[in-house]
Amino acid sequence: MMDWRKLGLVICALNLLPLVCFCATFVPADNYLIDCGSTTPTSVGNRNFTSDTLSKKLLTTQREILASTSANSVSSKDDEAPLYKTARVFTGSSKYTFPINQKGRHWIRFYFFPFIYDKYNLNAAKFVVSTQTIVLISGLTMQKNPFMKEYSINVTTDILEITFRPLDSSVAFVNAIEVVSVPDDLIADDALNLNPSMTYSGLGTQALETVWRVNMGGPVVTSGVDPLQRTWVTDQKFLRTSNLANDVSNIPAVKYTFGGPTQFTAPPSVYGTAAEMNTNTSTGGDTNINFNVTWQFDVEPGFQYLVRAHFCDIVSKALNLLYFNVYIDSMAAAKELDLSSKGNNVLGVPYFTDLVTPIADSNKLNVSIGPSTSYKDNPNAILNGLEIMKMNNSIGSLSANAASGAGGDSSGSSSSHVGLIAGVSVGVVSAVVLAGVCCILCRKRRRLAQQRQSKTWIPLSVNDTHTMGSKYSNGTTISAASNFEYRVPFAEVKEGTNNFDESWVIGVGGFGKVYKGELRDGRKVAVKRGNPLSQQGIAEFRTEIEMLSQFRHRHLVSLIGYCDENNEMILIYEYMENGTLKSHLYGSGLPSLSWKQRLEICIGSARGLHYLHTGYAKAVIHRDVKSANILLDENLMAKVADFGLSKTGPELDQTHVSTAVKGSFGYLDPEYFRRQQLTEKSDVYSFGVVLFEVLCARPVIDPSLPREKVNLAEWAMKFLKKGQLQQIIDTALAGKIKPESLRKFGETAEKCLADYGVDRPSMGDVLWNLEYALQLQEAEVQGDPEENSTNMIGELSPQVNNFHQDANVSSASAVQFETSTVDDLSGVSMSRVFSQLVKSEGR
Ligand SMILES: *[C@@H]1O[C@H](CO)[C@@H](O)[C@H](O)[C@H]1NC(C)=O
Ligand SMILES: *[C@@H]1O[C@H](CO)[C@@H](O)[C@H](O)[C@H]1NC(C)=O
Ligand SMILES: *[C@@H]1O[C@H](CO)[C@@H](O)[C@H](O)[C@H]1NC(C)=O
Ligand SMILES: *[C@@H]1O[C@H](CO)[C@@H](O)[C@H](O)[C@H]1NC(C)=O
Ligand SMILES: *[C@@H]1O[C@H](CO)[C@@H](O)[C@H](O)[C@H]1NC(C)=O
Ligand SMILES: *[C@@H]1O[C@H](CO)[C@@H](O)[C@H](O)[C@H]1NC(C)=O
């Protein structure tokens, strides 16, 4: 079973163009296309609009007035031109009723062309349009030309009602209506709130009105080209100083990658063109690169706006050359944005960021891009696309003049049924350009879609390089007071790490280096120093601190403090005396752990993970569970950590790049590849691999071994299924594990490794089973169970052991730990560098 998105991505060659395009088709569960006032179906591009006179059951109205026009002002360039030829006019409150097949976000699009028909001058029409919960329109400002209004609303009822209600004895009208399902993950629940800078949560239930949708540096992208029938207009007229921007186009450079934005986020024609800074004086540019490129948009004051900025580095010659800032009005939206790392070190990978503005107090919104001030080698800045969406206000309205609530039902004059159709022939030529006809229809599986709906993964990482967009952790306001006790002066950090002594480095990650250190109060710490050039913005750094300080558990490595002086981004964690679990299993020459110690370590880490999955309003997926990320304190108590990691989260990126297989490769959930979707059960899978690692004390991937043994999970499962698990256990454990305990342990590991996440136990179940395995080990035998080896497993095969150091994991955080204050309260917080928040329904 495949993800619908994968199914939808079909590579095909365009007949006319010598380029290969990735085309995608989304098959919406609800797809109502209504040409209002028409008596025949109308086709627009490859979509067929039905007539609302033919499908009567959708509409309840007192009086049927079908209007049509021959006006030439219906532009033939417009794909939707045929829809504007007819309209339905309402003299009283009237309602369209749409049964909803699948709840969730839907586009609602209204097409309007205020022509004059009979005694009705639609230019003077004044009316309210609402759903059961939201006022969409109240007193529409008419335009001379045809126009479309687009909304996206999360429909949570079985029926969507759209009511048209004339105001002030005027009439209401509409030329066409669309109610179409939106892919569930198009709008995530979280965004970055600009002021104050923190996570905005709750977009999922917001009604949104598309105010502007712009393709920077490129042509109009019509609804026939966009896979979700959106229209993207050009940016020229919004530029404040147009000669400061340069159009660039390089559509073939766009590389959609798995896990990142898709064609549904924005098509290649949007990501493949951009506006960049113009430094060519002969075209009006400015060689003094110290300027911003600014676009200005009309907005309605009194509303918050969701601004989605799309980026794709189609201009750089090499990686890590482009660093730039993005501003909304004067608020920083992204600082030192480095698209190379957002695209996981592949150029041309699309990226977007969702930003929520404060309530607008001006009728203009400025969006600016400018070069980085700290990275001056290659000054430039780009923007590929922009969407500005109005968010519903607190009374559920998208219109400032909506006093009257939604779903109004005042009735107009009752009247006899009048069917008026003016049979004026229409000279509208619809030049529908089917530029996107390379696409193949693919069926979306409803069930999968529903699964998708229930879980949306949101990468949280500060140095996450492959996000589906910019996502920020859930977080409340970071107030100076609440985090004051965490702040550590830079001088103290510097002193405590011997001025960031290179020889004190205990790990290197994408974020920067990890040093061991000591605070002035004598506490030993691990200091993670953010690379000042890393793309991590201050806002994200702060959010991370906020989040970290919320995750406190004795089985999670805790955050001790942070330092943000001098633009530093430093996180300080507790130091773990006994280093990684991995180092105690193989490759380091440390004495072997007993079975009981191993079980206790597994139980402790399972507790930590269980807490991550369930202890917070939103489940957190660790995403990089491995023995190198389980640290041991002075008492060998296990704590889950994730610093000192390899450079980037390898999992997400290595789907098509099978080179450079990293240490964590052997821990990867195979279902993750199939569904492209991470759940808590992916951690369960990885944890299952750790269990085998603990049992067998060998690397999870050892390429030096014969083929069938290379992958620990496969190899161990083979023996387990044959009932010969005892043959592959660590020689050091020979004769020391009770068969029942081993059986329980093996069974647990096996369940964790189930092919499908649904078949895997929860971390809570795993925990329970491991505790049981420990009891089985300890039962019957009085005294020290490790020594009394009656009924123990005696034989061991010679296949086992003495594996050399796993060279792939270079940066295991070998840290010890000192403070004696570790108890349930001081517990542990959790770096989210390789974690993900999961929005799960019903949590
Ligand atoms: C639209 O209708 C035409 C005939 O009226 C039909 O051939 C075509 O397949 C329909 N298209 C879709 C997308 O249903
Ligand atoms: C729609 O709203 C419901 C809650 O009312 C939420 O659970 C769901 O995730 C939302 N769907 C989308 C696509 O945001
Ligand atoms: C600047 O623009 C002019 C006119 O388009 C062009 O001929 C010239 O090559 C450009 N210079 C650079 C450095 O790109
Ligand atoms: C947008 O930019 C213009 C020109 O810099 C400025 O006058 C205006 O105040 C800005 N608007 C907002 C809302 O910041
Ligand atoms: C760009 O705009 C931002 C926000 O208004 C401002 O803080 C910054 O100084 C501007 N940069 C330049 C070079 O004008
Ligand atoms: C509209 O926005 C408010 C927040 O401003 C939110 O609480 C509400 O759920 C949204 N939707 C409706 C139907 O009011």
PDB file of N, CA, C and O in Angstrom, residues 398-444:
ATOM      1  N   LEU A 398     -14.617  36.663   8.278  1.00  0.00           N
ATOM      2  CA  LEU A 398     -13.514  37.092   7.431  1.00  0.00           C
ATOM      3  C   LEU A 398     -13.806  38.459   6.832  1.00  0.00           C
ATOM      4  O   LEU A 398     -13.134  38.903   5.908  1.00  0.00           O
ATOM      5  N   SER A 399     -14.847  39.060   7.335  1.00  0.00           N
ATOM      6  CA  SER A 399     -15.208  40.362   6.799  1.00  0.00           C
ATOM      7  C   SER A 399     -15.377  41.335   7.954  1.00  0.00           C
ATOM      8  O   SER A 399     -16.036  41.033   8.942  1.00  0.00           O
ATOM      9  N   ALA A 400     -14.770  42.499   7.811  1.00  0.00           N
ATOM     10  CA  ALA A 400     -14.784  43.454   8.915  1.00  0.00           C
ATOM     11  C   ALA A 400     -16.182  43.996   9.183  1.00  0.00           C
ATOM     12  O   ALA A 400     -16.529  44.288  10.319  1.00  0.00           O
ATOM     13  N   ASN A 401     -16.992  44.101   8.144  1.00  0.00           N
ATOM     14  CA  ASN A 401     -18.311  44.669   8.374  1.00  0.00           C
ATOM     15  C   ASN A 401     -19.384  43.631   8.687  1.00  0.00           C
ATOM     16  O   ASN A 401     -20.563  43.882   8.540  1.00  0.00           O
ATOM     17  N   ALA A 402     -18.932  42.471   9.094  1.00  0.00           N
ATOM     18  CA  ALA A 402     -19.917  41.448   9.422  1.00  0.00           C
ATOM     19  C   ALA A 402     -20.353  41.592  10.869  1.00  0.00           C
ATOM     20  O   ALA A 402     -19.651  41.216  11.784  1.00  0.00           O
ATOM     21  N   ALA A 403     -21.482  42.170  11.060  1.00  0.00           N
ATOM     22  CA  ALA A 403     -22.024  42.227  12.402  1.00  0.00           C
ATOM     23  C   ALA A 403     -22.938  41.030  12.593  1.00  0.00           C
ATOM     24  O   ALA A 403     -22.970  40.399  13.638  1.00  0.00           O
ATOM     25  N   SER A 404     -23.640  40.740  11.536  1.00  0.00           N
ATOM     26  CA  SER A 404     -24.588  39.637  11.605  1.00  0.00           C
ATOM     27  C   SER A 404     -23.857  38.313  11.559  1.00  0.00           C
ATOM     28  O   SER A 404     -22.914  38.130  10.808  1.00  0.00           O
ATOM     29  N   GLY A 405     -24.322  37.408  12.366  1.00  0.00           N
ATOM     30  CA  GLY A 405     -23.641  36.132  12.479  1.00  0.00           C
ATOM     31  C   GLY A 405     -23.785  35.256  11.261  1.00  0.00           C
ATOM     32  O   GLY A 405     -24.436  35.598  10.286  1.00  0.00           O
ATOM     33  N   ALA A 406     -23.153  34.125  11.339  1.00  0.00           N
ATOM     34  CA  ALA A 406     -23.146  33.204  10.218  1.00  0.00           C
ATOM     35  C   ALA A 406     -24.487  32.495  10.084  1.00  0.00           C
ATOM     36  O   ALA A 406     -25.285  32.468  11.008  1.00  0.00           O
ATOM     37  N   GLY A 407     -24.683  31.931   8.939  1.00  0.00           N
ATOM     38  CA  GLY A 407     -25.838  31.084   8.715  1.00  0.00           C
ATOM     39  C   GLY A 407     -27.163  31.801   8.844  1.00  0.00           C
ATOM     40  O   GLY A 407     -28.173  31.204   9.182  1.00  0.00           O
ATOM     41  N   GLY A 408     -27.160  33.087   8.570  1.00  0.00           N
ATOM     42  CA  GLY A 408     -28.379  33.881   8.688  1.00  0.00           C
ATOM     43  C   GLY A 408     -29.510  33.335   7.830  1.00  0.00           C
ATOM     44  O   GLY A 408     -29.281  32.669   6.840  1.00  0.00           O
ATOM     45  N   ASP A 409     -30.686  33.632   8.239  1.00  0.00           N
ATOM     46  CA  ASP A 409     -31.805  33.027   7.534  1.00  0.00           C
ATOM     47  C   ASP A 409     -32.963  33.996   7.319  1.00  0.00           C
ATOM     48  O   ASP A 409     -34.115  33.602   7.310  1.00  0.00           O
ATOM     49  N   SER A 410     -32.664  35.268   7.145  1.00  0.00           N
ATOM     50  CA  SER A 410     -33.765  36.184   6.888  1.00  0.00           C
ATOM     51  C   SER A 410     -34.270  35.921   5.473  1.00  0.00           C
ATOM     52  O   SER A 410     -33.503  35.693   4.554  1.00  0.00           O
ATOM     53  N   SER A 411     -35.558  35.903   5.351  1.00  0.00           N
ATOM     54  CA  SER A 411     -36.072  35.496   4.044  1.00  0.00           C
ATOM     55  C   SER A 411     -36.510  36.704   3.225  1.00  0.00           C
ATOM     56  O   SER A 411     -36.968  37.714   3.743  1.00  0.00           O
ATOM     57  N   GLY A 412     -36.341  36.582   1.984  1.00  0.00           N
ATOM     58  CA  GLY A 412     -36.752  37.640   1.079  1.00  0.00           C
ATOM     59  C   GLY A 412     -38.208  37.466   0.716  1.00  0.00           C
ATOM     60  O   GLY A 412     -38.926  36.662   1.284  1.00  0.00           O
ATOM     61  N   SER A 413     -38.657  38.251  -0.215  1.00  0.00           N
ATOM     62  CA  SER A 413     -40.055  38.169  -0.616  1.00  0.00           C
ATOM     63  C   SER A 413     -40.316  36.854  -1.327  1.00  0.00           C
ATOM     64  O   SER A 413     -39.540  36.402  -2.153  1.00  0.00           O
ATOM     65  N   SER A 414     -41.400  36.254  -0.933  1.00  0.00           N
ATOM     66  CA  SER A 414     -41.714  35.010  -1.618  1.00  0.00           C
ATOM     67  C   SER A 414     -42.322  35.361  -2.967  1.00  0.00           C
ATOM     68  O   SER A 414     -42.923  36.404  -3.162  1.00  0.00           O
ATOM     69  N   SER A 415     -42.152  34.525  -3.837  1.00  0.00           N
ATOM     70  CA  SER A 415     -42.555  34.889  -5.185  1.00  0.00           C
ATOM     71  C   SER A 415     -42.685  33.630  -6.027  1.00  0.00           C
ATOM     72  O   SER A 415     -42.234  32.563  -5.655  1.00  0.00           O
ATOM     73  N   SER A 416     -43.314  33.773  -7.095  1.00  0.00           N
ATOM     74  CA  SER A 416     -43.505  32.611  -7.941  1.00  0.00           C
ATOM     75  C   SER A 416     -42.183  32.220  -8.588  1.00  0.00           C
ATOM     76  O   SER A 416     -41.252  32.993  -8.689  1.00  0.00           O
ATOM     77  N   HIS A 417     -42.144  31.050  -8.951  1.00  0.00           N
ATOM     78  CA  HIS A 417     -40.965  30.505  -9.581  1.00  0.00           C
ATOM     79  C   HIS A 417     -40.813  31.121 -10.971  1.00  0.00           C
ATOM     80  O   HIS A 417     -41.667  31.011 -11.813  1.00  0.00           O
ATOM     81  N   VAL A 418     -39.765  31.801 -11.147  1.00  0.00           N
ATOM     82  CA  VAL A 418     -39.554  32.428 -12.446  1.00  0.00           C
ATOM     83  C   VAL A 418     -38.287  31.877 -13.064  1.00  0.00           C
ATOM     84  O   VAL A 418     -37.226  31.933 -12.465  1.00  0.00           O
ATOM     85  N   GLY A 419     -38.413  31.344 -14.151  1.00  0.00           N
ATOM     86  CA  GLY A 419     -37.214  30.876 -14.821  1.00  0.00           C
ATOM     87  C   GLY A 419     -36.900  31.772 -15.998  1.00  0.00           C
ATOM     88  O   GLY A 419     -37.653  31.835 -16.946  1.00  0.00           O
ATOM     89  N   LEU A 420     -35.869  32.490 -15.862  1.00  0.00           N
ATOM     90  CA  LEU A 420     -35.526  33.424 -16.919  1.00  0.00           C
ATOM     91  C   LEU A 420     -34.181  33.072 -17.485  1.00  0.00           C
ATOM     92  O   LEU A 420     -33.192  33.039 -16.772  1.00  0.00           O
ATOM     93  N   ILE A 421     -34.170  32.796 -18.678  1.00  0.00           N
ATOM     94  CA  ILE A 421     -32.874  32.543 -19.277  1.00  0.00           C
ATOM     95  C   ILE A 421     -32.771  33.393 -20.528  1.00  0.00           C
ATOM     96  O   ILE A 421     -33.569  33.288 -21.435  1.00  0.00           O
ATOM     97  N   ALA A 422     -31.864  34.253 -20.512  1.00  0.00           N
ATOM     98  CA  ALA A 422     -31.671  35.057 -21.701  1.00  0.00           C
ATOM     99  C   ALA A 422     -30.709  34.324 -22.597  1.00  0.00           C
ATOM    100  O   ALA A 422     -29.577  34.072 -22.250  1.00  0.00           O
ATOM    101  N   GLY A 423     -31.203  33.986 -23.698  1.00  0.00           N
ATOM    102  CA  GLY A 423     -30.401  33.166 -24.586  1.00  0.00           C
ATOM    103  C   GLY A 423     -29.438  33.971 -25.418  1.00  0.00           C
ATOM    104  O   GLY A 423     -29.443  33.895 -26.633  1.00  0.00           O
ATOM    105  N   VAL A 424     -28.691  34.779 -24.763  1.00  0.00           N
ATOM    106  CA  VAL A 424     -27.747  35.591 -25.504  1.00  0.00           C
ATOM    107  C   VAL A 424     -26.525  34.762 -25.826  1.00  0.00           C
ATOM    108  O   VAL A 424     -25.969  34.112 -24.968  1.00  0.00           O
ATOM    109  N   SER A 425     -26.159  34.813 -27.034  1.00  0.00           N
ATOM    110  CA  SER A 425     -24.980  34.020 -27.362  1.00  0.00           C
ATOM    111  C   SER A 425     -23.754  34.739 -26.840  1.00  0.00           C
ATOM    112  O   SER A 425     -23.688  35.954 -26.779  1.00  0.00           O
ATOM    113  N   VAL A 426     -22.810  33.986 -26.488  1.00  0.00           N
ATOM    114  CA  VAL A 426     -21.675  34.552 -25.805  1.00  0.00           C
ATOM    115  C   VAL A 426     -20.434  34.429 -26.658  1.00  0.00           C
ATOM    116  O   VAL A 426     -20.140  33.388 -27.199  1.00  0.00           O
ATOM    117  N   GLY A 427     -19.777  35.536 -26.774  1.00  0.00           N
ATOM    118  CA  GLY A 427     -18.587  35.534 -27.606  1.00  0.00           C
ATOM    119  C   GLY A 427     -17.318  35.278 -26.827  1.00  0.00           C
ATOM    120  O   GLY A 427     -16.253  35.735 -27.184  1.00  0.00           O
ATOM    121  N   VAL A 428     -17.486  34.570 -25.808  1.00  0.00           N
ATOM    122  CA  VAL A 428     -16.310  34.334 -24.987  1.00  0.00           C
ATOM    123  C   VAL A 428     -15.516  33.160 -25.532  1.00  0.00           C
ATOM    124  O   VAL A 428     -16.044  32.099 -25.757  1.00  0.00           O
ATOM    125  N   VAL A 429     -14.329  33.414 -25.791  1.00  0.00           N
ATOM    126  CA  VAL A 429     -13.480  32.310 -26.219  1.00  0.00           C
ATOM    127  C   VAL A 429     -12.699  31.830 -25.015  1.00  0.00           C
ATOM    128  O   VAL A 429     -11.969  32.581 -24.394  1.00  0.00           O
ATOM    129  N   SER A 430     -12.909  30.641 -24.723  1.00  0.00           N
ATOM    130  CA  SER A 430     -12.134  30.180 -23.582  1.00  0.00           C
ATOM    131  C   SER A 430     -10.874  29.512 -24.080  1.00  0.00           C
ATOM    132  O   SER A 430     -10.896  28.479 -24.696  1.00  0.00           O
ATOM    133  N   ALA A 431      -9.805  30.188 -23.839  1.00  0.00           N
ATOM    134  CA  ALA A 431      -8.528  29.645 -24.277  1.00  0.00           C
ATOM    135  C   ALA A 431      -7.900  28.912 -23.117  1.00  0.00           C
ATOM    136  O   ALA A 431      -6.986  29.385 -22.458  1.00  0.00           O
ATOM    137  N   VAL A 432      -8.427  27.790 -22.874  1.00  0.00           N
ATOM    138  CA  VAL A 432      -7.926  27.045 -21.743  1.00  0.00           C
ATOM    139  C   VAL A 432      -6.618  26.365 -22.118  1.00  0.00           C
ATOM    140  O   VAL A 432      -6.553  25.580 -23.031  1.00  0.00           O
ATOM    141  N   VAL A 433      -5.642  26.740 -21.448  1.00  0.00           N
ATOM    142  CA  VAL A 433      -4.332  26.191 -21.762  1.00  0.00           C
ATOM    143  C   VAL A 433      -4.075  24.973 -20.905  1.00  0.00           C
ATOM    144  O   VAL A 433      -3.998  25.055 -19.694  1.00  0.00           O
ATOM    145  N   LEU A 434      -3.992  23.893 -21.552  1.00  0.00           N
ATOM    146  CA  LEU A 434      -3.799  22.674 -20.773  1.00  0.00           C
ATOM    147  C   LEU A 434      -2.318  22.347 -20.680  1.00  0.00           C
ATOM    148  O   LEU A 434      -1.860  21.306 -21.098  1.00  0.00           O
ATOM    149  N   ALA A 435      -1.620  23.307 -20.127  1.00  0.00           N
ATOM    150  CA  ALA A 435      -0.176  23.111 -20.052  1.00  0.00           C
ATOM    151  C   ALA A 435       0.181  21.977 -19.113  1.00  0.00           C
ATOM    152  O   ALA A 435       1.240  21.388 -19.185  1.00  0.00           O
ATOM    153  N   GLY A 436      -0.738  21.692 -18.253  1.00  0.00           N
ATOM    154  CA  GLY A 436      -0.395  20.677 -17.275  1.00  0.00           C
ATOM    155  C   GLY A 436      -0.977  19.325 -17.596  1.00  0.00           C
ATOM    156  O   GLY A 436      -1.201  18.512 -16.710  1.00  0.00           O
ATOM    157  N   VAL A 437      -1.215  19.093 -18.861  1.00  0.00           N
ATOM    158  CA  VAL A 437      -1.949  17.884 -19.202  1.00  0.00           C
ATOM    159  C   VAL A 437      -1.054  16.657 -19.230  1.00  0.00           C
ATOM    160  O   VAL A 437      -1.434  15.594 -19.681  1.00  0.00           O
ATOM    161  N   CYS A 438       0.116  16.803 -18.677  1.00  0.00           N
ATOM    162  CA  CYS A 438       0.993  15.644 -18.657  1.00  0.00           C
ATOM    163  C   CYS A 438       0.642  14.723 -17.512  1.00  0.00           C
ATOM    164  O   CYS A 438       1.305  13.742 -17.259  1.00  0.00           O
ATOM    165  N   CYS A 439      -0.413  15.078 -16.852  1.00  0.00           N
ATOM    166  CA  CYS A 439      -0.647  14.356 -15.622  1.00  0.00           C
ATOM    167  C   CYS A 439      -1.542  13.140 -15.800  1.00  0.00           C
ATOM    168  O   CYS A 439      -2.392  13.096 -16.659  1.00  0.00           O
ATOM    169  N   ILE A 440      -1.319  12.217 -15.000  1.00  0.00           N
ATOM    170  CA  ILE A 440      -2.097  10.993 -15.042  1.00  0.00           C
ATOM    171  C   ILE A 440      -2.934  10.932 -13.785  1.00  0.00           C
ATOM    172  O   ILE A 440      -2.458  11.199 -12.690  1.00  0.00           O
ATOM    173  N   LEU A 441      -4.157  10.615 -13.997  1.00  0.00           N
ATOM    174  CA  LEU A 441      -5.031  10.581 -12.831  1.00  0.00           C
ATOM    175  C   LEU A 441      -4.700   9.395 -11.944  1.00  0.00           C
ATOM    176  O   LEU A 441      -4.532   8.285 -12.409  1.00  0.00           O
ATOM    177  N   CYS A 442      -4.591   9.688 -10.749  1.00  0.00           N
ATOM    178  CA  CYS A 442      -4.320   8.599  -9.823  1.00  0.00           C
ATOM    179  C   CYS A 442      -5.374   8.612  -8.734  1.00  0.00           C
ATOM    180  O   CYS A 442      -5.830   9.662  -8.314  1.00  0.00           O
ATOM    181  N   ARG A 443      -5.697   7.458  -8.304  1.00  0.00           N
ATOM    182  CA  ARG A 443      -6.732   7.354  -7.284  1.00  0.00           C
ATOM    183  C   ARG A 443      -6.145   7.566  -5.904  1.00  0.00           C
ATOM    184  O   ARG A 443      -5.170   6.948  -5.523  1.00  0.00           O
ATOM    185  N   LYS A 444      -6.755   8.386  -5.217  1.00  0.00           N
ATOM    186  CA  LYS A 444      -6.334   8.575  -3.840  1.00  0.00           C
ATOM    187  C   LYS A 444      -7.099   7.590  -2.986  1.00  0.00           C
ATOM    188  O   LYS A 444      -8.295   7.450  -3.110  1.00  0.00           O
TER     189      LYS A 444
END
